[in-house]
Short mmCIF file of C-alpha atoms in Angstrom, two decimals:
data_model
loop_
_atom_site.label_atom_id
_atom_site.label_comp_id
_atom_site.label_asym_id
_atom_site.label_seq_id
_atom_site.Cartn_x
_atom_site.Cartn_y
_atom_site.Cartn_z
CA MET A 1 0.01 0.01 0.00
CA ASP A 2 1.45 3.32 -1.11
CA LEU A 3 0.46 5.72 1.69
CA MET A 4 2.04 8.80 0.08
CA GLY A 5 0.28 8.01 -3.22
CA MET A 6 -3.07 7.68 -1.47
CA MET A 7 -2.54 10.97 0.39
CA GLY A 8 -1.73 12.71 -2.87
CA LYS A 9 -4.84 11.19 -4.49
CA LEU A 10 -7.00 12.33 -1.52
CA LYS A 11 -5.64 15.87 -1.90
CA GLU A 12 -6.28 15.82 -5.69
CA THR A 13 -9.85 14.62 -5.05
CA GLN A 14 -10.38 17.35 -2.47
CA ASN A 15 -9.25 19.96 -5.04
CA LYS A 16 -11.56 18.50 -7.70
CA ILE A 17 -14.49 18.61 -5.21
CA GLU A 18 -13.75 22.31 -4.50
CA LEU A 19 -13.64 23.09 -8.23
CA THR A 20 -16.88 21.24 -8.74
CA LYS A 21 -18.54 23.24 -5.95
CA LYS A 22 -17.40 26.49 -7.65
CA ARG A 23 -18.76 25.27 -10.96
CA LEU A 24 -22.08 24.45 -9.42
CA ASP A 25 -22.38 28.16 -8.53
CA THR A 26 -22.76 28.77 -12.28
CA VAL A 27 -25.29 25.96 -13.01
CA PHE A 28 -28.84 27.32 -12.71
CA ILE A 29 -32.20 25.63 -12.29
CA ASP A 30 -35.26 27.54 -13.43
CA GLU A 31 -38.49 26.63 -11.62
CA GLN A 32 -42.01 28.04 -11.73
CA SER A 33 -45.47 27.52 -10.37
CA THR A 34 -47.80 25.44 -12.54
CA ASP A 35 -49.62 28.59 -13.71
CA GLY A 36 -46.41 30.53 -14.29
CA LEU A 37 -47.28 33.33 -11.81
CA LEU A 38 -44.11 32.75 -9.78
CA LYS A 39 -40.75 32.01 -11.34
CA LEU A 40 -37.32 31.69 -9.83
CA SER A 41 -33.81 30.78 -10.72
CA ILE A 42 -31.50 29.01 -8.23
CA SER A 43 -27.92 27.76 -8.59
CA ALA A 44 -27.06 24.10 -8.09
CA SER A 45 -25.28 25.27 -4.97
CA ARG A 46 -28.73 26.46 -3.74
CA LYS A 47 -28.23 30.22 -4.00
CA ILE A 48 -31.25 32.12 -5.32
CA LYS A 49 -30.45 34.14 -8.42
CA SER A 50 -33.86 35.70 -9.17
CA ILE A 51 -37.57 35.62 -8.27
CA THR A 52 -40.31 36.97 -10.54
CA ILE A 53 -43.78 37.46 -9.10
CA ALA A 54 -46.82 38.24 -11.20
CA ASP A 55 -48.90 41.22 -10.03
CA ALA A 56 -51.88 38.97 -9.41
CA LEU A 57 -50.04 37.23 -6.60
CA LEU A 58 -49.28 40.51 -4.88
CA GLU A 59 -52.93 40.89 -4.00
CA ASP A 60 -53.07 37.70 -1.83
CA LYS A 61 -50.30 37.42 0.77
CA GLU A 62 -51.26 33.90 1.80
CA GLN A 63 -51.32 32.65 -1.78
CA LEU A 64 -47.95 34.26 -2.46
CA GLU A 65 -46.41 32.64 0.62
CA ASP A 66 -47.78 29.23 -0.48
CA TYR A 67 -46.36 29.69 -4.00
CA LEU A 68 -42.96 30.68 -2.60
CA ILE A 69 -42.80 27.61 -0.34
CA LEU A 70 -43.82 25.21 -3.09
CA VAL A 71 -41.62 26.59 -5.85
CA LEU A 72 -38.57 27.22 -3.57
CA ASN A 73 -38.78 23.68 -2.16
CA LYS A 74 -39.05 22.17 -5.66
CA ALA A 75 -36.05 24.21 -6.84
CA ILE A 76 -33.99 23.38 -3.78
CA ASP A 77 -34.74 19.65 -4.14
CA ASN A 78 -33.65 19.77 -7.79
CA ALA A 79 -30.49 21.77 -6.97
CA THR A 80 -29.64 19.32 -4.20
CA LYS A 81 -30.03 16.34 -6.51
CA ILE A 82 -27.71 17.95 -9.09
CA GLN A 83 -25.12 18.92 -6.48
CA ASP A 84 -25.17 15.46 -4.86
CA ALA A 85 -24.82 13.73 -8.21
CA GLU A 86 -21.93 15.93 -9.30
CA LEU A 87 -20.01 15.61 -6.03
CA ASP A 88 -20.67 11.84 -5.79
CA ALA A 89 -19.32 11.42 -9.31
CA VAL A 90 -16.07 13.21 -8.40
CA ALA A 91 -15.67 11.24 -5.20
CA LYS A 92 -16.34 7.85 -6.83
CA MET A 93 -14.12 8.55 -9.79
CA ASP A 94 -11.11 9.93 -7.97
CA MET A 95 -11.06 8.49 -4.45
CA PRO A 96 -8.32 5.93 -3.85
CA MET A 97 -9.57 2.53 -2.86
CA ILE A 98 -8.49 1.87 0.68
CA PRO A 99 -8.42 -1.82 1.55
CA GLY A 100 -11.57 -2.82 3.34
CA MET A 101 -13.49 0.25 2.19
CA ASP A 102 -14.11 -0.81 -1.43
CA ASN A 103 -17.90 -1.09 -0.93
CA LEU A 104 -18.14 2.47 0.45
CA PHE A 105 -18.61 4.11 -2.98
CA LYS A 106 -20.86 1.55 -4.69
#
């Protein structure tokens, strides 16, 4: 077992994960309510870029709150799935296989 080689590979993987996280800041998910009255854009790192609210929703605070909760949760779920898939792919591809831990990334 080449301990120095594994440590180098771990450091390389950590760097790739950090680069992937930065790239995810530039990947955007656009989500909207079924009627299109509320639209938003969120990065795969779950930072909100924009929210557009139709004037009709401004007349009903409760309805607007409901729309925000539904659309934001849907966008966050999608962003989380993308982020998890991207980071898992980097970890599985680049992590050194440590004896006894080969089932960890399957």
